[in-house]
Short mmCIF file of C-alpha atoms in Angstrom, two decimals:
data_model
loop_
_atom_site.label_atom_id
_atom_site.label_comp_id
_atom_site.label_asym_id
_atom_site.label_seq_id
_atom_site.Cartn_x
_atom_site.Cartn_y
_atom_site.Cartn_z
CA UNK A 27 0.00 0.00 0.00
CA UNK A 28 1.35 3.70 -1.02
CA UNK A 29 1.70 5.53 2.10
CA UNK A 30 -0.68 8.39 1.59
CA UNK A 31 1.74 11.11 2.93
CA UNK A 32 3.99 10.74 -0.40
CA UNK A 33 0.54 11.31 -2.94
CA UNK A 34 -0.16 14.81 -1.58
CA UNK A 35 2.12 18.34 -2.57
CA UNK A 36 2.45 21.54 -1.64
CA UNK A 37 2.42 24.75 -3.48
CA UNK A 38 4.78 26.73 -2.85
CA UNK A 39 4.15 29.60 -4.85
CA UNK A 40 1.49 30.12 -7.82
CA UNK A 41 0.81 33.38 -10.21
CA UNK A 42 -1.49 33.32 -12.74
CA UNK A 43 -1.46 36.40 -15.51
CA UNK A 44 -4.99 36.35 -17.39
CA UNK A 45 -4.66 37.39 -21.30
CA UNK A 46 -5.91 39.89 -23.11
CA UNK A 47 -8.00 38.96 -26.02
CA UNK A 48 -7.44 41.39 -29.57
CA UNK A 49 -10.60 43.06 -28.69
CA UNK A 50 -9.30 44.15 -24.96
CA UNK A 51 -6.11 44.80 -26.23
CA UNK A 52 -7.92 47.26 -29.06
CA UNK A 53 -9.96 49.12 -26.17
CA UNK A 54 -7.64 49.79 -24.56
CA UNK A 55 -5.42 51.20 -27.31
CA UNK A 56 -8.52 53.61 -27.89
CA UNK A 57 -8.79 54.80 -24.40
CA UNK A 58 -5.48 55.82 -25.06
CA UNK A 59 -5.83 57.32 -27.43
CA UNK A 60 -3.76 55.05 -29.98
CA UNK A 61 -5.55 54.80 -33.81
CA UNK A 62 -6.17 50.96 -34.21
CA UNK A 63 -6.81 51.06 -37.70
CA UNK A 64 -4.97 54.04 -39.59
CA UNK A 65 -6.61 53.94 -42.96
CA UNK A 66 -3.95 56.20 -44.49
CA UNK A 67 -1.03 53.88 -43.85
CA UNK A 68 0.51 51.65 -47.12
CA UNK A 69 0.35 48.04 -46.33
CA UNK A 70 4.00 46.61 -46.14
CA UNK A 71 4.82 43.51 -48.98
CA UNK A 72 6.22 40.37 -47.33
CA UNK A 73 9.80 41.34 -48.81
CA UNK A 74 9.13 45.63 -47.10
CA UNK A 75 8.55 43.34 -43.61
CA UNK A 76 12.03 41.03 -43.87
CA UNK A 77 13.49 44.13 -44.98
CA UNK A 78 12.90 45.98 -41.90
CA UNK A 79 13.23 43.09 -39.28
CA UNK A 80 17.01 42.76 -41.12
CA UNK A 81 17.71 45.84 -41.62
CA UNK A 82 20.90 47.21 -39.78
CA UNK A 83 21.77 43.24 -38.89
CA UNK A 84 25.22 42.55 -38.41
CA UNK A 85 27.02 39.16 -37.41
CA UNK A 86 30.13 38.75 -36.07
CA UNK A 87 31.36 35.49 -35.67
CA UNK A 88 32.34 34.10 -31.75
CA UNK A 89 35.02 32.00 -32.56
CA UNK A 90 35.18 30.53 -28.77
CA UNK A 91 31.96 29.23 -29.89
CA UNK A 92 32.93 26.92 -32.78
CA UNK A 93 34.04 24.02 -30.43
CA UNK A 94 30.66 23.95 -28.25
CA UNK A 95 28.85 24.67 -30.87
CA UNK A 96 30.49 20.76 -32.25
CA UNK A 97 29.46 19.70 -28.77
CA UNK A 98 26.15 21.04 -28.95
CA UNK A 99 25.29 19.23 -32.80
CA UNK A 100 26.64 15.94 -31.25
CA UNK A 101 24.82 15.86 -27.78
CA UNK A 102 21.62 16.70 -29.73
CA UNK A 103 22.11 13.57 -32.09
CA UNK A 104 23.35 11.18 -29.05
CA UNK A 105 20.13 12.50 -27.16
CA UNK A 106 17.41 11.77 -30.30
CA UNK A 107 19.40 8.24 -31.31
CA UNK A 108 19.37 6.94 -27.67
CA UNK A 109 15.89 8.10 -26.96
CA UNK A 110 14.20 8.28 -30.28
CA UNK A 111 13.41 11.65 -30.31
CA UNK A 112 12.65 13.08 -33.73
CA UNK A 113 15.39 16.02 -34.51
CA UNK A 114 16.40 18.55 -36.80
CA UNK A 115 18.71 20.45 -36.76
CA UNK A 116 18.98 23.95 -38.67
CA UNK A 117 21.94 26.44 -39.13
CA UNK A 118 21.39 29.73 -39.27
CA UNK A 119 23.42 32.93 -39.71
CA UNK A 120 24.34 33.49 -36.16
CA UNK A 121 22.94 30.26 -34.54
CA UNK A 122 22.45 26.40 -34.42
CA UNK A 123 18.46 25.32 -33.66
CA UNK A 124 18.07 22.19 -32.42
CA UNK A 125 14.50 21.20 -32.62
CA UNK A 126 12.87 17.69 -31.11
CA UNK A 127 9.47 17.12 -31.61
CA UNK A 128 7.66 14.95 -29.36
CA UNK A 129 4.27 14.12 -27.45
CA UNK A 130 3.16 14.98 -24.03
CA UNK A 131 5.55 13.23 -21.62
CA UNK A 132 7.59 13.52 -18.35
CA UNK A 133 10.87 12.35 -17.19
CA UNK A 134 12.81 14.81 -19.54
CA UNK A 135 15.74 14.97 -17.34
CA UNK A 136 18.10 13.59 -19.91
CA UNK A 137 17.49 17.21 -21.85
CA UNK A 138 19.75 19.03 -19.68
CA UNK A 139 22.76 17.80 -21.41
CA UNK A 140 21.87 19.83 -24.16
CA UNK A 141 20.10 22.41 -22.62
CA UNK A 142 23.24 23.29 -21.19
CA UNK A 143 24.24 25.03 -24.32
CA UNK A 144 20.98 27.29 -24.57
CA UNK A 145 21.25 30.83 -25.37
CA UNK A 146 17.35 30.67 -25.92
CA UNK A 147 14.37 28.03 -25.99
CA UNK A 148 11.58 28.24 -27.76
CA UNK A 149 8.19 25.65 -27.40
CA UNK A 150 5.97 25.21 -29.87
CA UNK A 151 2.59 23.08 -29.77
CA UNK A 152 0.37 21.29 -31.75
CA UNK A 153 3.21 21.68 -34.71
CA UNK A 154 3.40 18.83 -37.46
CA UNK A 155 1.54 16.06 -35.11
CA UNK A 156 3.50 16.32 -32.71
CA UNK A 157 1.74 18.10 -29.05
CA UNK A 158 5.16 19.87 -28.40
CA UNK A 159 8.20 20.90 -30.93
CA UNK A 160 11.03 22.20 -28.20
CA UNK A 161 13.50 24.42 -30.26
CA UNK A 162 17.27 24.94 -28.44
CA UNK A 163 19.13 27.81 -29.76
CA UNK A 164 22.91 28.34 -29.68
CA UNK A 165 24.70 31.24 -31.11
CA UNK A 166 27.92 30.84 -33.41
CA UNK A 167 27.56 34.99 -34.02
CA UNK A 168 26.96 38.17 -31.92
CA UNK A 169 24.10 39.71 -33.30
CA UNK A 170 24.29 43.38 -33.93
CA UNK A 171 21.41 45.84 -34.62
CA UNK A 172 21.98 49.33 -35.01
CA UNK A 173 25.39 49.03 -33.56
CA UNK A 174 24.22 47.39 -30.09
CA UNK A 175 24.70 43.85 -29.31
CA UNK A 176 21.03 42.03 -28.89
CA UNK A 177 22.02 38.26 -29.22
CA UNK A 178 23.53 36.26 -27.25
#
């Protein structure tokens, strides 16, 4: 018999921040006095957009960062060949994405071997079948935008 003392748990601290739905987020931009929906403004093209978000972008490589950058490609493929996690992993300008896709579980312990090399995590849900797509970022190059380092 499971001693009963072991089933129960104690919260030790909780917070819970409630969303704003489009429409409360709009209000409030009128009572504000902020124009929602300026008529007069030119729609930006895809290309105007990617233009903007890059515009200014420099990379400069971190060459203390080739070797764990190795580290952090091989640790991700030990991880998804010993526990059959589906992988891929992407190279990018100025980082290394390591993405696993997988389905609601526990035990993930094993992660932190790779997680050790984070600069950023993303999750992701309900992406290509999977319930959960965790993607592990590690930066090769600084990222500079108008002249001020943002990344890593």
């Amino acid at each position: 018999m499971v001693d009963r003392i072991h089933l129960e748990t104690e919260v030790i601290y909780k917070k819970t921040f409630l969303e704003k739905s489009i429409d409360e987020i709009e209000f409030s931009m009128i009572e504000q006095g902020i124009s929602v929906k300026d008529k007069s403004k030119k729609h930006m093209t895809f290309d105007e957009i990617i233009n903007e978000i890059f515009r200014e972008i420099e990379y400069v490589l971190l060459p203390e960062r080739a070797k764990t950058a190795e580290a952090f490609v091989k640790i991700a493929i030990e991880i998804s060949e010993t526990y059959e996690l589906d992988v891929k992993i992407v190279k990018h300008h100025s980082h290394i994405s390591v993405n696993y896709y997988f389905n609601s579980t526990g035990c993930m312990g094993f992660l932190r071997k790779v997680i050790m090399f984070a600069d950023d995590i993303e999750f992701f849900t309900n992406t290509k079948g999977y319930d959960i797509v965790m993607s592990i970022d590690h930066y090769t190059h600084a990222v500079i935008r108008n002249g001020k380092r943002i990344k890593p």
